[in-house]
mmCIF file with all atom_site columns, C-alpha atoms in Angstrom:
data_model
loop_
_atom_site.group_PDB
_atom_site.id
_atom_site.type_symbol
_atom_site.label_atom_id
_atom_site.label_alt_id
_atom_site.label_comp_id
_atom_site.label_asym_id
_atom_site.label_entity_id
_atom_site.label_seq_id
_atom_site.pdbx_PDB_ins_code
_atom_site.Cartn_x
_atom_site.Cartn_y
_atom_site.Cartn_z
_atom_site.occupancy
_atom_site.B_iso_or_equiv
_atom_site.pdbx_formal_charge
_atom_site.auth_seq_id
_atom_site.auth_comp_id
_atom_site.auth_asym_id
_atom_site.auth_atom_id
_atom_site.pdbx_PDB_model_num
ATOM 1   C CA . MET Q 1 1   ? 0.000   0.000   0.000   1.00 78.00 ? 1   MET Q CA 1
ATOM 2   C CA . LYS Q 1 2   ? 2.879   2.341   0.804   1.00 87.00 ? 2   LYS Q CA 1
ATOM 3   C CA . LEU Q 1 3   ? 4.478   1.562   -2.570  1.00 87.00 ? 3   LEU Q CA 1
ATOM 4   C CA . LEU Q 1 4   ? 1.239   2.497   -4.336  1.00 90.00 ? 4   LEU Q CA 1
ATOM 5   C CA . THR Q 1 5   ? 1.127   5.826   -2.467  1.00 94.00 ? 5   THR Q CA 1
ATOM 6   C CA . VAL Q 1 6   ? 4.730   6.642   -3.426  1.00 95.00 ? 6   VAL Q CA 1
ATOM 7   C CA . PHE Q 1 7   ? 4.043   5.702   -7.053  1.00 95.00 ? 7   PHE Q CA 1
ATOM 8   C CA . ALA Q 1 8   ? 0.931   7.916   -7.135  1.00 95.00 ? 8   ALA Q CA 1
ATOM 9   C CA . PHE Q 1 9   ? 2.884   10.825  -5.635  1.00 95.00 ? 9   PHE Q CA 1
ATOM 10  C CA . ILE Q 1 10  ? 5.656   10.467  -8.246  1.00 96.00 ? 10  ILE Q CA 1
ATOM 11  C CA . CYS Q 1 11  ? 3.113   10.279  -11.084 1.00 96.00 ? 11  CYS Q CA 1
ATOM 12  C CA . ALA Q 1 12  ? 1.302   13.371  -9.817  1.00 96.00 ? 12  ALA Q CA 1
ATOM 13  C CA . THR Q 1 13  ? 4.565   15.296  -9.532  1.00 97.00 ? 13  THR Q CA 1
ATOM 14  C CA . VAL Q 1 14  ? 5.649   14.359  -13.063 1.00 97.00 ? 14  VAL Q CA 1
ATOM 15  C CA . PHE Q 1 15  ? 2.204   15.235  -14.393 1.00 96.00 ? 15  PHE Q CA 1
ATOM 16  C CA . LEU Q 1 16  ? 2.364   18.616  -12.665 1.00 95.00 ? 16  LEU Q CA 1
ATOM 17  C CA . ILE Q 1 17  ? 5.817   19.397  -14.069 1.00 96.00 ? 17  ILE Q CA 1
ATOM 18  C CA . VAL Q 1 18  ? 4.929   18.321  -17.616 1.00 94.00 ? 18  VAL Q CA 1
ATOM 19  C CA . GLY Q 1 19  ? 1.615   20.172  -17.474 1.00 94.00 ? 19  GLY Q CA 1
ATOM 20  C CA . THR Q 1 20  ? 3.284   23.353  -16.261 1.00 94.00 ? 20  THR Q CA 1
ATOM 21  C CA . PHE Q 1 21  ? 5.862   23.118  -19.040 1.00 90.00 ? 21  PHE Q CA 1
ATOM 22  C CA . ALA Q 1 22  ? 3.141   22.562  -21.647 1.00 88.00 ? 22  ALA Q CA 1
ATOM 23  C CA . VAL Q 1 23  ? 1.123   25.552  -20.465 1.00 89.00 ? 23  VAL Q CA 1
ATOM 24  C CA . LEU Q 1 24  ? 4.124   27.873  -20.287 1.00 87.00 ? 24  LEU Q CA 1
ATOM 25  C CA . HIS Q 1 25  ? 5.391   26.669  -23.660 1.00 85.00 ? 25  HIS Q CA 1
ATOM 26  C CA . GLY Q 1 26  ? 1.982   27.358  -25.166 1.00 83.00 ? 26  GLY Q CA 1
ATOM 27  C CA . VAL Q 1 27  ? 1.850   30.848  -23.689 1.00 83.00 ? 27  VAL Q CA 1
ATOM 28  C CA . TYR Q 1 28  ? 5.432   32.028  -24.154 1.00 81.00 ? 28  TYR Q CA 1
ATOM 29  C CA . GLY Q 1 29  ? 6.716   29.763  -26.932 1.00 78.00 ? 29  GLY Q CA 1
ATOM 30  C CA . SER Q 1 30  ? 10.080  28.113  -27.046 1.00 72.00 ? 30  SER Q CA 1
ATOM 31  C CA . PRO Q 1 31  ? 12.814  29.649  -24.929 1.00 65.00 ? 31  PRO Q CA 1
ATOM 32  C CA . VAL Q 1 32  ? 15.293  31.875  -26.721 1.00 67.00 ? 32  VAL Q CA 1
ATOM 33  C CA . PRO Q 1 33  ? 18.742  30.298  -26.723 1.00 67.00 ? 33  PRO Q CA 1
ATOM 34  C CA . SER Q 1 34  ? 21.225  32.412  -24.843 1.00 68.00 ? 34  SER Q CA 1
ATOM 35  C CA . PRO Q 1 35  ? 24.053  33.762  -26.983 1.00 70.00 ? 35  PRO Q CA 1
ATOM 36  C CA . ALA Q 1 36  ? 27.322  31.907  -26.664 1.00 70.00 ? 36  ALA Q CA 1
ATOM 37  C CA . PRO Q 1 37  ? 29.947  33.887  -24.762 1.00 68.00 ? 37  PRO Q CA 1
ATOM 38  C CA . GLU Q 1 38  ? 32.612  35.325  -26.987 1.00 72.00 ? 38  GLU Q CA 1
ATOM 39  C CA . PRO Q 1 39  ? 35.988  33.735  -26.332 1.00 65.00 ? 39  PRO Q CA 1
ATOM 40  C CA . SER Q 1 40  ? 38.481  36.137  -24.871 1.00 66.00 ? 40  SER Q CA 1
ATOM 41  C CA . PRO Q 1 41  ? 41.777  36.521  -26.776 1.00 62.00 ? 41  PRO Q CA 1
ATOM 42  C CA . ASP Q 1 42  ? 43.750  35.854  -23.574 1.00 66.00 ? 42  ASP Q CA 1
ATOM 43  C CA . ALA Q 1 43  ? 42.243  32.402  -23.154 1.00 59.00 ? 43  ALA Q CA 1
ATOM 44  C CA . ASP Q 1 44  ? 42.943  31.343  -26.736 1.00 54.00 ? 44  ASP Q CA 1
ATOM 45  C CA . PRO Q 1 45  ? 45.788  28.762  -26.624 1.00 56.00 ? 45  PRO Q CA 1
ATOM 46  C CA . LYS Q 1 46  ? 46.696  29.273  -30.300 1.00 59.00 ? 46  LYS Q CA 1
ATOM 47  C CA . PRO Q 1 47  ? 47.270  32.917  -31.100 1.00 55.00 ? 47  PRO Q CA 1
ATOM 48  C CA . LYS Q 1 48  ? 46.301  33.769  -34.642 1.00 57.00 ? 48  LYS Q CA 1
ATOM 49  C CA . ALA Q 1 49  ? 48.797  35.452  -36.923 1.00 57.00 ? 49  ALA Q CA 1
ATOM 50  C CA . ASP Q 1 50  ? 48.007  39.062  -37.678 1.00 55.00 ? 50  ASP Q CA 1
ATOM 51  C CA . PRO Q 1 51  ? 47.161  39.542  -41.347 1.00 58.00 ? 51  PRO Q CA 1
ATOM 52  C CA . GLU Q 1 52  ? 48.940  42.928  -41.270 1.00 64.00 ? 52  GLU Q CA 1
ATOM 53  C CA . PRO Q 1 53  ? 51.822  42.990  -38.819 1.00 59.00 ? 53  PRO Q CA 1
ATOM 54  C CA . GLU Q 1 54  ? 52.495  46.380  -37.282 1.00 62.00 ? 54  GLU Q CA 1
ATOM 55  C CA . PRO Q 1 55  ? 55.776  47.929  -38.379 1.00 60.00 ? 55  PRO Q CA 1
ATOM 56  C CA . GLU Q 1 56  ? 58.205  48.352  -35.548 1.00 63.00 ? 56  GLU Q CA 1
ATOM 57  C CA . PRO Q 1 57  ? 59.126  51.952  -34.881 1.00 60.00 ? 57  PRO Q CA 1
ATOM 58  C CA . SER Q 1 58  ? 62.607  52.946  -35.941 1.00 60.00 ? 58  SER Q CA 1
ATOM 59  C CA . PRO Q 1 59  ? 64.969  54.017  -33.173 1.00 59.00 ? 59  PRO Q CA 1
ATOM 60  C CA . ASP Q 1 60  ? 65.414  57.572  -34.575 1.00 60.00 ? 60  ASP Q CA 1
ATOM 61  C CA . PRO Q 1 61  ? 62.288  58.605  -36.372 1.00 58.00 ? 61  PRO Q CA 1
ATOM 62  C CA . GLU Q 1 62  ? 62.474  61.828  -38.315 1.00 64.00 ? 62  GLU Q CA 1
ATOM 63  C CA . PRO Q 1 63  ? 59.867  64.334  -37.255 1.00 62.00 ? 63  PRO Q CA 1
ATOM 64  C CA . LEU Q 1 64  ? 57.382  64.896  -40.025 1.00 65.00 ? 64  LEU Q CA 1
ATOM 65  C CA . PRO Q 1 65  ? 55.957  68.356  -40.487 1.00 64.00 ? 65  PRO Q CA 1
ATOM 66  C CA . GLU Q 1 66  ? 52.267  68.427  -39.658 1.00 69.00 ? 66  GLU Q CA 1
ATOM 67  C CA . PRO Q 1 67  ? 50.098  69.532  -42.548 1.00 67.00 ? 67  PRO Q CA 1
ATOM 68  C CA . ALA Q 1 68  ? 48.070  72.662  -41.977 1.00 67.00 ? 68  ALA Q CA 1
ATOM 69  C CA . PRO Q 1 69  ? 44.379  71.969  -41.493 1.00 68.00 ? 69  PRO Q CA 1
ATOM 70  C CA . GLU Q 1 70  ? 42.270  72.857  -44.474 1.00 74.00 ? 70  GLU Q CA 1
ATOM 71  C CA . PRO Q 1 71  ? 39.584  75.435  -43.805 1.00 70.00 ? 71  PRO Q CA 1
ATOM 72  C CA . LEU Q 1 72  ? 36.110  73.979  -43.840 1.00 71.00 ? 72  LEU Q CA 1
ATOM 73  C CA . PRO Q 1 73  ? 33.851  75.279  -46.578 1.00 69.00 ? 73  PRO Q CA 1
ATOM 74  C CA . GLU Q 1 74  ? 31.054  77.502  -45.359 1.00 72.00 ? 74  GLU Q CA 1
ATOM 75  C CA . PRO Q 1 75  ? 27.651  75.832  -45.645 1.00 68.00 ? 75  PRO Q CA 1
ATOM 76  C CA . ALA Q 1 76  ? 25.439  77.313  -48.292 1.00 68.00 ? 76  ALA Q CA 1
ATOM 77  C CA . PRO Q 1 77  ? 22.416  79.119  -46.875 1.00 69.00 ? 77  PRO Q CA 1
ATOM 78  C CA . GLU Q 1 78  ? 19.249  77.118  -47.317 1.00 70.00 ? 78  GLU Q CA 1
ATOM 79  C CA . PRO Q 1 79  ? 16.660  78.692  -49.578 1.00 69.00 ? 79  PRO Q CA 1
ATOM 80  C CA . LEU Q 1 80  ? 13.637  80.079  -47.787 1.00 69.00 ? 80  LEU Q CA 1
ATOM 81  C CA . PRO Q 1 81  ? 10.468  78.043  -48.202 1.00 68.00 ? 81  PRO Q CA 1
ATOM 82  C CA . GLU Q 1 82  ? 7.999   79.385  -50.685 1.00 71.00 ? 82  GLU Q CA 1
ATOM 83  C CA . PRO Q 1 83  ? 5.006   81.131  -49.159 1.00 69.00 ? 83  PRO Q CA 1
ATOM 84  C CA . LEU Q 1 84  ? 1.851   79.067  -49.157 1.00 69.00 ? 84  LEU Q CA 1
ATOM 85  C CA . PRO Q 1 85  ? -0.752  80.093  -51.714 1.00 68.00 ? 85  PRO Q CA 1
ATOM 86  C CA . GLU Q 1 86  ? -3.873  81.746  -50.401 1.00 69.00 ? 86  GLU Q CA 1
ATOM 87  C CA . PRO Q 1 87  ? -6.755  79.269  -50.131 1.00 64.00 ? 87  PRO Q CA 1
ATOM 88  C CA . ALA Q 1 88  ? -9.493  79.707  -52.661 1.00 65.00 ? 88  ALA Q CA 1
ATOM 89  C CA . PRO Q 1 89  ? -12.798 80.891  -51.225 1.00 62.00 ? 89  PRO Q CA 1
ATOM 90  C CA . SER Q 1 90  ? -15.093 77.935  -50.668 1.00 60.00 ? 90  SER Q CA 1
ATOM 91  C CA . PRO Q 1 91  ? -18.582 77.909  -52.161 1.00 58.00 ? 91  PRO Q CA 1
ATOM 92  C CA . VAL Q 1 92  ? -20.006 76.979  -48.738 1.00 59.00 ? 92  VAL Q CA 1
ATOM 93  C CA . ALA Q 1 93  ? -21.093 80.000  -46.781 1.00 54.00 ? 93  ALA Q CA 1
ATOM 94  C CA . GLU Q 1 94  ? -19.064 80.464  -43.628 1.00 55.00 ? 94  GLU Q CA 1
ATOM 95  C CA . PRO Q 1 95  ? -20.732 81.841  -40.501 1.00 56.00 ? 95  PRO Q CA 1
ATOM 96  C CA . SER Q 1 96  ? -20.227 85.523  -40.162 1.00 56.00 ? 96  SER Q CA 1
ATOM 97  C CA . PRO Q 1 97  ? -18.587 86.946  -37.064 1.00 55.00 ? 97  PRO Q CA 1
ATOM 98  C CA . ASN Q 1 98  ? -21.588 89.283  -36.681 1.00 54.00 ? 98  ASN Q CA 1
ATOM 99  C CA . PRO Q 1 99  ? -23.735 88.040  -33.768 1.00 54.00 ? 99  PRO Q CA 1
ATOM 100 C CA . VAL Q 1 100 ? -26.924 89.467  -35.316 1.00 56.00 ? 100 VAL Q CA 1
ATOM 101 C CA . ALA Q 1 101 ? -28.847 86.725  -37.092 1.00 56.00 ? 101 ALA Q CA 1
ATOM 102 C CA . GLU Q 1 102 ? -29.367 87.327  -40.775 1.00 57.00 ? 102 GLU Q CA 1
ATOM 103 C CA . PRO Q 1 103 ? -32.461 85.913  -42.460 1.00 58.00 ? 103 PRO Q CA 1
ATOM 104 C CA . ASN Q 1 104 ? -31.730 83.041  -44.800 1.00 58.00 ? 104 ASN Q CA 1
ATOM 105 C CA . PRO Q 1 105 ? -33.206 83.735  -48.242 1.00 57.00 ? 105 PRO Q CA 1
ATOM 106 C CA . ASN Q 1 106 ? -33.464 79.980  -49.061 1.00 57.00 ? 106 ASN Q CA 1
ATOM 107 C CA . PRO Q 1 107 ? -34.671 78.172  -45.961 1.00 55.00 ? 107 PRO Q CA 1
ATOM 108 C CA . SER Q 1 108 ? -34.377 74.416  -46.220 1.00 56.00 ? 108 SER Q CA 1
ATOM 109 C CA . PRO Q 1 109 ? -36.140 71.896  -43.996 1.00 53.00 ? 109 PRO Q CA 1
ATOM 110 C CA . VAL Q 1 110 ? -32.800 70.285  -43.152 1.00 55.00 ? 110 VAL Q CA 1
ATOM 111 C CA . ALA Q 1 111 ? -31.274 73.453  -41.738 1.00 52.00 ? 111 ALA Q CA 1
ATOM 112 C CA . SER Q 1 112 ? -34.366 74.647  -39.952 1.00 54.00 ? 112 SER Q CA 1
ATOM 113 C CA . PRO Q 1 113 ? -33.761 76.915  -36.934 1.00 57.00 ? 113 PRO Q CA 1
ATOM 114 C CA . MET Q 1 114 ? -36.245 74.807  -34.927 1.00 63.00 ? 114 MET Q CA 1
ATOM 115 C CA . MET Q 1 115 ? -33.988 71.753  -35.017 1.00 62.00 ? 115 MET Q CA 1
ATOM 116 C CA . PRO Q 1 116 ? -31.723 71.416  -31.973 1.00 63.00 ? 116 PRO Q CA 1
ATOM 117 C CA . GLN Q 1 117 ? -28.020 71.633  -32.554 1.00 67.00 ? 117 GLN Q CA 1
ATOM 118 C CA . PRO Q 1 118 ? -26.029 68.516  -31.706 1.00 65.00 ? 118 PRO Q CA 1
ATOM 119 C CA . MET Q 1 119 ? -24.359 68.802  -28.326 1.00 65.00 ? 119 MET Q CA 1
ATOM 120 C CA . LEU Q 1 120 ? -20.628 68.293  -28.276 1.00 63.00 ? 120 LEU Q CA 1
ATOM 121 C CA . LEU Q 1 121 ? -18.945 66.104  -25.698 1.00 60.00 ? 121 LEU Q CA 1
ATOM 122 C CA . SER Q 1 122 ? -17.165 69.107  -24.228 1.00 60.00 ? 122 SER Q CA 1
ATOM 123 C CA . ASP Q 1 123 ? -20.527 70.871  -23.804 1.00 62.00 ? 123 ASP Q CA 1
ATOM 124 C CA . LYS Q 1 124 ? -21.900 67.837  -21.959 1.00 59.00 ? 124 LYS Q CA 1
ATOM 125 C CA . LEU Q 1 125 ? -18.882 67.770  -19.672 1.00 58.00 ? 125 LEU Q CA 1
ATOM 126 C CA . ASP Q 1 126 ? -19.207 71.484  -18.992 1.00 60.00 ? 126 ASP Q CA 1
ATOM 127 C CA . ALA Q 1 127 ? -22.928 71.103  -18.253 1.00 59.00 ? 127 ALA Q CA 1
ATOM 128 C CA . ASN Q 1 128 ? -22.209 68.280  -15.839 1.00 57.00 ? 128 ASN Q CA 1
ATOM 129 C CA . PHE Q 1 129 ? -19.492 70.297  -14.168 1.00 57.00 ? 129 PHE Q CA 1
ATOM 130 C CA . VAL Q 1 130 ? -21.762 73.314  -13.771 1.00 54.00 ? 130 VAL Q CA 1
ATOM 131 C CA . ALA Q 1 131 ? -24.583 71.140  -12.452 1.00 55.00 ? 131 ALA Q CA 1
ATOM 132 C CA . LEU Q 1 132 ? -22.308 69.516  -9.901  1.00 54.00 ? 132 LEU Q CA 1
ATOM 133 C CA . SER Q 1 133 ? -20.632 72.705  -8.813  1.00 52.00 ? 133 SER Q CA 1
ATOM 134 C CA . ALA Q 1 134 ? -23.874 74.723  -8.608  1.00 56.00 ? 134 ALA Q CA 1
ATOM 135 C CA . SER Q 1 135 ? -25.239 72.663  -5.705  1.00 58.00 ? 135 SER Q CA 1
ATOM 136 C CA . PRO Q 1 136 ? -22.450 71.792  -3.264  1.00 61.00 ? 136 PRO Q CA 1
ATOM 137 C CA . ASP Q 1 137 ? -24.913 70.511  -0.619  1.00 66.00 ? 137 ASP Q CA 1
ATOM 138 C CA . PRO Q 1 138 ? -27.453 68.170  -2.182  1.00 65.00 ? 138 PRO Q CA 1
ATOM 139 C CA . ALA Q 1 139 ? -30.956 68.199  -0.780  1.00 72.00 ? 139 ALA Q CA 1
ATOM 140 C CA . PRO Q 1 140 ? -31.507 65.411  1.731   1.00 74.00 ? 140 PRO Q CA 1
ATOM 141 C CA . ALA Q 1 141 ? -33.414 62.436  0.419   1.00 77.00 ? 141 ALA Q CA 1
ATOM 142 C CA . PRO Q 1 142 ? -36.952 62.093  1.772   1.00 79.00 ? 142 PRO Q CA 1
ATOM 143 C CA . ALA Q 1 143 ? -37.277 59.654  4.639   1.00 80.00 ? 143 ALA Q CA 1
ATOM 144 C CA . PRO Q 1 144 ? -38.748 56.314  3.607   1.00 81.00 ? 144 PRO Q CA 1
ATOM 145 C CA . ALA Q 1 145 ? -42.343 55.709  4.558   1.00 81.00 ? 145 ALA Q CA 1
ATOM 146 C CA . PRO Q 1 146 ? -42.678 53.596  7.696   1.00 82.00 ? 146 PRO Q CA 1
ATOM 147 C CA . ALA Q 1 147 ? -43.468 49.968  6.999   1.00 80.00 ? 147 ALA Q CA 1
ATOM 148 C CA . PRO Q 1 148 ? -46.956 48.877  7.990   1.00 81.00 ? 148 PRO Q CA 1
ATOM 149 C CA . ALA Q 1 149 ? -47.169 46.877  11.187  1.00 80.00 ? 149 ALA Q CA 1
ATOM 150 C CA . PRO Q 1 150 ? -47.428 43.155  10.488  1.00 79.00 ? 150 PRO Q CA 1
ATOM 151 C CA . ALA Q 1 151 ? -50.772 41.565  11.163  1.00 79.00 ? 151 ALA Q CA 1
ATOM 152 C CA . PRO Q 1 152 ? -50.837 39.386  14.269  1.00 77.00 ? 152 PRO Q CA 1
ATOM 153 C CA . ALA Q 1 153 ? -50.297 35.725  13.481  1.00 76.00 ? 153 ALA Q CA 1
ATOM 154 C CA . PRO Q 1 154 ? -53.222 33.453  14.246  1.00 77.00 ? 154 PRO Q CA 1
ATOM 155 C CA . PHE Q 1 155 ? -52.740 31.074  17.144  1.00 76.00 ? 155 PHE Q CA 1
ATOM 156 C CA . PRO Q 1 156 ? -52.001 27.488  16.069  1.00 76.00 ? 156 PRO Q CA 1
ATOM 157 C CA . ALA Q 1 157 ? -54.519 24.797  16.865  1.00 76.00 ? 157 ALA Q CA 1
ATOM 158 C CA . PRO Q 1 158 ? -53.849 23.083  20.199  1.00 79.00 ? 158 PRO Q CA 1
ATOM 159 C CA . LEU Q 1 159 ? -52.047 19.749  20.072  1.00 78.00 ? 159 LEU Q CA 1
ATOM 160 C CA . PRO Q 1 160 ? -53.935 16.633  21.088  1.00 77.00 ? 160 PRO Q CA 1
ATOM 161 C CA . ALA Q 1 161 ? -53.261 15.370  24.588  1.00 74.00 ? 161 ALA Q CA 1
ATOM 162 C CA . PRO Q 1 162 ? -50.325 12.945  24.810  1.00 70.00 ? 162 PRO Q CA 1
ATOM 163 C CA . SER Q 1 163 ? -51.207 9.302   25.177  1.00 71.00 ? 163 SER Q CA 1
ATOM 164 C CA . ALA Q 1 164 ? -49.470 6.994   27.604  1.00 65.00 ? 164 ALA Q CA 1
ATOM 165 C CA . VAL Q 1 165 ? -47.239 4.960   25.261  1.00 64.00 ? 165 VAL Q CA 1
ATOM 166 C CA . ALA Q 1 166 ? -43.951 3.539   26.408  1.00 61.00 ? 166 ALA Q CA 1
ATOM 167 C CA . LEU Q 1 167 ? -41.342 4.066   23.695  1.00 58.00 ? 167 LEU Q CA 1
ATOM 168 C CA . GLU Q 1 168 ? -38.326 1.831   23.557  1.00 56.00 ? 168 GLU Q CA 1
ATOM 169 C CA . PRO Q 1 169 ? -34.979 3.486   22.738  1.00 56.00 ? 169 PRO Q CA 1
ATOM 170 C CA . MET Q 1 170 ? -34.388 3.587   18.962  1.00 57.00 ? 170 MET Q CA 1
ATOM 171 C CA . GLY Q 1 171 ? -37.345 1.301   18.435  1.00 54.00 ? 171 GLY Q CA 1
ATOM 172 C CA . TYR Q 1 172 ? -35.398 -1.745  19.668  1.00 54.00 ? 172 TYR Q CA 1
ATOM 173 C CA . PRO Q 1 173 ? -36.997 -3.839  22.393  1.00 59.00 ? 173 PRO Q CA 1
ATOM 174 C CA . GLY Q 1 174 ? -34.460 -4.168  25.134  1.00 59.00 ? 174 GLY Q CA 1
ATOM 175 C CA . SER Q 1 175 ? -31.354 -2.329  26.317  1.00 58.00 ? 175 SER Q CA 1
ATOM 176 C CA . LEU Q 1 176 ? -28.881 -0.437  24.191  1.00 57.00 ? 176 LEU Q CA 1
ATOM 177 C CA . ASP Q 1 177 ? -26.168 -2.623  25.671  1.00 57.00 ? 177 ASP Q CA 1
ATOM 178 C CA . ASP Q 1 178 ? -27.509 -5.502  23.627  1.00 60.00 ? 178 ASP Q CA 1
ATOM 179 C CA . LEU Q 1 179 ? -26.640 -3.679  20.408  1.00 62.00 ? 179 LEU Q CA 1
ATOM 180 C CA . VAL Q 1 180 ? -22.910 -3.199  21.056  1.00 64.00 ? 180 VAL Q CA 1
ATOM 181 C CA . PRO Q 1 181 ? -20.607 -6.043  22.149  1.00 62.00 ? 181 PRO Q CA 1
ATOM 182 C CA . ASP Q 1 182 ? -18.655 -5.394  25.346  1.00 63.00 ? 182 ASP Q CA 1
ATOM 183 C CA . SER Q 1 183 ? -15.405 -6.855  24.085  1.00 68.00 ? 183 SER Q CA 1
ATOM 184 C CA . ILE Q 1 184 ? -13.784 -8.489  21.104  1.00 67.00 ? 184 ILE Q CA 1
ATOM 185 C CA . ALA Q 1 185 ? -14.427 -11.895 22.635  1.00 62.00 ? 185 ALA Q CA 1
ATOM 186 C CA . GLU Q 1 186 ? -18.188 -11.302 22.483  1.00 65.00 ? 186 GLU Q CA 1
ATOM 187 C CA . ALA Q 1 187 ? -17.936 -10.212 18.847  1.00 65.00 ? 187 ALA Q CA 1
ATOM 188 C CA . LEU Q 1 188 ? -16.204 -13.401 17.735  1.00 66.00 ? 188 LEU Q CA 1
ATOM 189 C CA . PRO Q 1 189 ? -18.431 -16.293 16.743  1.00 68.00 ? 189 PRO Q CA 1
ATOM 190 C CA . ASN Q 1 190 ? -18.304 -19.363 19.014  1.00 60.00 ? 190 ASN Q CA 1
#
């Protein structure tokens, strides 16, 4: 029995590990291989030959005259951008800055003055802000109406008078000691 418990524990552990790997692999994909560390030149046992060996300095080098630096050419000034052309007047009538309303000679049912203008989101936010800031102390809510008093419950019918009946414990005729053996010796068959 102990061997079966150990086997079940090992199987559950392996199942948990494999299941966790499968879930993580499904979510994140395969792991990215880490880049191999670059070998350092000091640890290389075989030094490579330089393709271009450095010339050794001569014991008495002759000083070379340094060339004079050439003056840098001045950058050419960038041409100024061309001015933008004036926009052509649009055939759509623009609202005039005059606040006095002018009568429209061609009224259309679509642009009727009776139709409400669509409210912009900023207007809604401003209206909400004004409504909230206009009443800092809200009016108290009315008190709830008192609940009606419950009707008195009717009295239950009286129970019949008890009869004189002797009840045996648990419906078994005799003592409870007869149900349970006193010792193992009593429980064994003769």
